Amino acid sequence: MSSIKLTLELACTSEEAARFAAVELFLAEVGEDAEAEPPAELDAIFGARSRETILGLAGHPQPLGITFRYGQDRGVMTLAAAGGTPNLAALPVLLLWLYPEKLPIAYSVHVTERPELAVWT
């Protein structure tokens, strides 16, 4: 089975990185408890119906398949594919909602068996 390699670095503050962390945590909680609610701070980003908006954007119940790490020393958040199956339909839309002030955001994706066929988005 093919796997997809994705790595994206985004210069941001720790507060901006916390936005992605809040979404990722909420999606993990929904995986364990279908009635889980997102934290209140996501209402400012996604609106009063943030739960429905986030689940719709993320393609729930499909897993997001993306992990992140924030390096405060460099001020960079790194997103990476988890398990070789990132939800590539959800990622650009979530980034648009979470970081509209950072547009345009570009990243490349390729199947590990054919790295020469990278696609830039």
CSV table of C-alpha atoms in Angstrom, one decimal:
chain,number,residue,atom,x,y,z
A,1,MET,CA,0.0,0.0,0.0
A,2,SER,CA,1.3,3.5,-0.9
A,3,SER,CA,1.9,6.0,1.8
A,4,ILE,CA,1.9,9.8,1.5
A,5,LYS,CA,4.7,12.0,2.8
A,6,LEU,CA,3.8,15.4,4.0
A,7,THR,CA,5.8,17.9,6.0
A,8,LEU,CA,4.8,21.6,6.3
A,9,GLU,CA,6.5,24.3,8.3
A,10,LEU,CA,4.5,27.4,9.2
A,11,ALA,CA,6.1,30.4,11.0
A,12,CYS,CA,3.7,31.3,13.8
A,13,THR,CA,3.4,32.3,17.4
A,14,SER,CA,2.6,29.8,20.2
A,15,GLU,CA,-0.9,31.2,20.3
A,16,GLU,CA,-1.4,30.5,16.6
A,17,ALA,CA,0.0,27.0,17.0
A,18,ALA,CA,-2.4,26.5,19.9
A,19,ARG,CA,-5.3,26.9,17.4
A,20,PHE,CA,-4.2,23.8,15.5
A,21,ALA,CA,-3.6,21.9,18.8
A,22,ALA,CA,-7.1,22.7,19.9
A,23,VAL,CA,-8.6,21.3,16.7
A,24,GLU,CA,-6.4,18.2,16.9
A,25,LEU,CA,-7.3,17.6,20.5
A,26,PHE,CA,-11.0,18.1,19.9
A,27,LEU,CA,-11.0,15.6,17.0
A,28,ALA,CA,-9.2,13.1,19.3
A,29,GLU,CA,-11.8,13.6,22.0
A,30,VAL,CA,-14.6,13.1,19.5
A,31,GLY,CA,-13.0,9.8,18.6
A,32,GLU,CA,-13.4,8.7,22.2
A,33,ASP,CA,-16.7,10.5,23.0
A,34,ALA,CA,-19.1,11.3,20.2
A,35,GLU,CA,-20.7,14.0,22.3
A,36,ALA,CA,-17.4,15.9,22.9
A,37,GLU,CA,-17.5,19.7,22.4
A,38,PRO,CA,-14.7,21.9,21.2
A,39,PRO,CA,-13.1,24.4,23.5
A,40,ALA,CA,-14.8,27.8,23.6
A,41,GLU,CA,-11.9,29.6,22.0
A,42,LEU,CA,-12.6,27.8,18.7
A,43,ASP,CA,-16.0,29.6,18.5
A,44,ALA,CA,-14.1,32.8,17.7
A,45,ILE,CA,-12.6,31.0,14.7
A,46,PHE,CA,-15.3,28.7,13.5
A,47,GLY,CA,-18.5,30.5,14.7
A,48,ALA,CA,-21.2,29.6,17.2
A,49,ARG,CA,-21.7,26.1,15.6
A,50,SER,CA,-17.9,25.3,15.8
A,51,ARG,CA,-18.5,21.6,16.5
A,52,GLU,CA,-20.5,21.0,13.3
A,53,THR,CA,-18.1,23.3,11.3
A,54,ILE,CA,-14.9,21.6,12.5
A,55,LEU,CA,-16.3,18.0,12.0
A,56,GLY,CA,-17.6,19.0,8.5
A,57,LEU,CA,-14.2,20.5,7.5
A,58,ALA,CA,-12.2,17.6,8.9
A,59,GLY,CA,-14.4,15.0,7.1
A,60,HIS,CA,-15.3,13.3,10.4
A,61,PRO,CA,-15.2,10.4,11.0
A,62,GLN,CA,-12.1,10.1,8.8
A,63,PRO,CA,-9.0,10.7,10.9
A,64,LEU,CA,-7.1,13.9,10.2
A,65,GLY,CA,-3.9,11.8,10.0
A,66,ILE,CA,-1.7,14.8,10.8
A,67,THR,CA,0.5,15.5,13.8
A,68,PHE,CA,2.2,18.7,14.7
A,69,ARG,CA,5.0,20.0,16.8
A,70,TYR,CA,5.8,23.6,17.7
A,71,GLY,CA,9.3,24.8,18.2
A,72,GLN,CA,9.2,27.9,20.2
A,73,ASP,CA,12.9,28.6,19.7
A,74,ARG,CA,12.3,29.0,16.0
A,75,GLY,CA,8.7,30.1,16.1
A,76,VAL,CA,7.8,27.3,13.7
A,77,MET,CA,4.9,24.8,13.7
A,78,THR,CA,5.7,21.6,11.8
A,79,LEU,CA,2.8,19.5,10.5
A,80,ALA,CA,3.5,16.0,9.3
A,81,ALA,CA,1.6,13.0,8.0
A,82,ALA,CA,0.8,10.4,10.6
A,83,GLY,CA,0.8,6.8,9.4
A,84,GLY,CA,1.2,7.8,5.8
A,85,THR,CA,-2.5,8.7,5.3
A,86,PRO,CA,-3.1,12.4,5.9
A,87,ASN,CA,-6.5,13.8,5.1
A,88,LEU,CA,-5.4,16.0,2.2
A,89,ALA,CA,-9.0,17.2,1.6
A,90,ALA,CA,-9.3,18.6,5.1
A,91,LEU,CA,-5.8,20.1,5.6
A,92,PRO,CA,-6.0,23.1,3.2
A,93,VAL,CA,-9.5,24.1,4.4
A,94,LEU,CA,-8.5,23.9,8.0
A,95,LEU,CA,-5.4,26.0,7.4
A,96,LEU,CA,-7.5,28.5,5.6
A,97,TRP,CA,-9.9,28.9,8.6
A,98,LEU,CA,-7.1,28.8,11.2
A,99,TYR,CA,-4.5,31.0,9.5
A,100,PRO,CA,-6.2,33.3,6.9
A,101,GLU,CA,-3.6,36.0,7.7
A,102,LYS,CA,-0.8,33.6,6.6
A,103,LEU,CA,-2.1,33.0,3.0
A,104,PRO,CA,-0.8,31.9,0.6
A,105,ILE,CA,0.4,28.6,2.3
A,106,ALA,CA,2.2,26.2,-0.1
A,107,TYR,CA,3.3,22.6,0.6
A,108,SER,CA,4.2,19.6,-1.5
A,109,VAL,CA,2.8,16.1,-1.2
A,110,HIS,CA,4.1,12.9,-2.8
A,111,VAL,CA,3.6,9.2,-2.6
A,112,THR,CA,6.7,7.6,-1.0
A,113,GLU,CA,7.2,5.2,-3.9
A,114,ARG,CA,7.3,8.1,-6.5
A,115,PRO,CA,8.9,11.2,-4.9
A,116,GLU,CA,9.6,12.7,-8.3
A,117,LEU,CA,5.9,13.2,-8.7
A,118,ALA,CA,5.4,15.7,-5.9
A,119,VAL,CA,2.3,17.9,-6.1
A,120,TRP,CA,2.5,21.4,-4.8
A,121,THR,CA,-0.6,22.9,-3.3
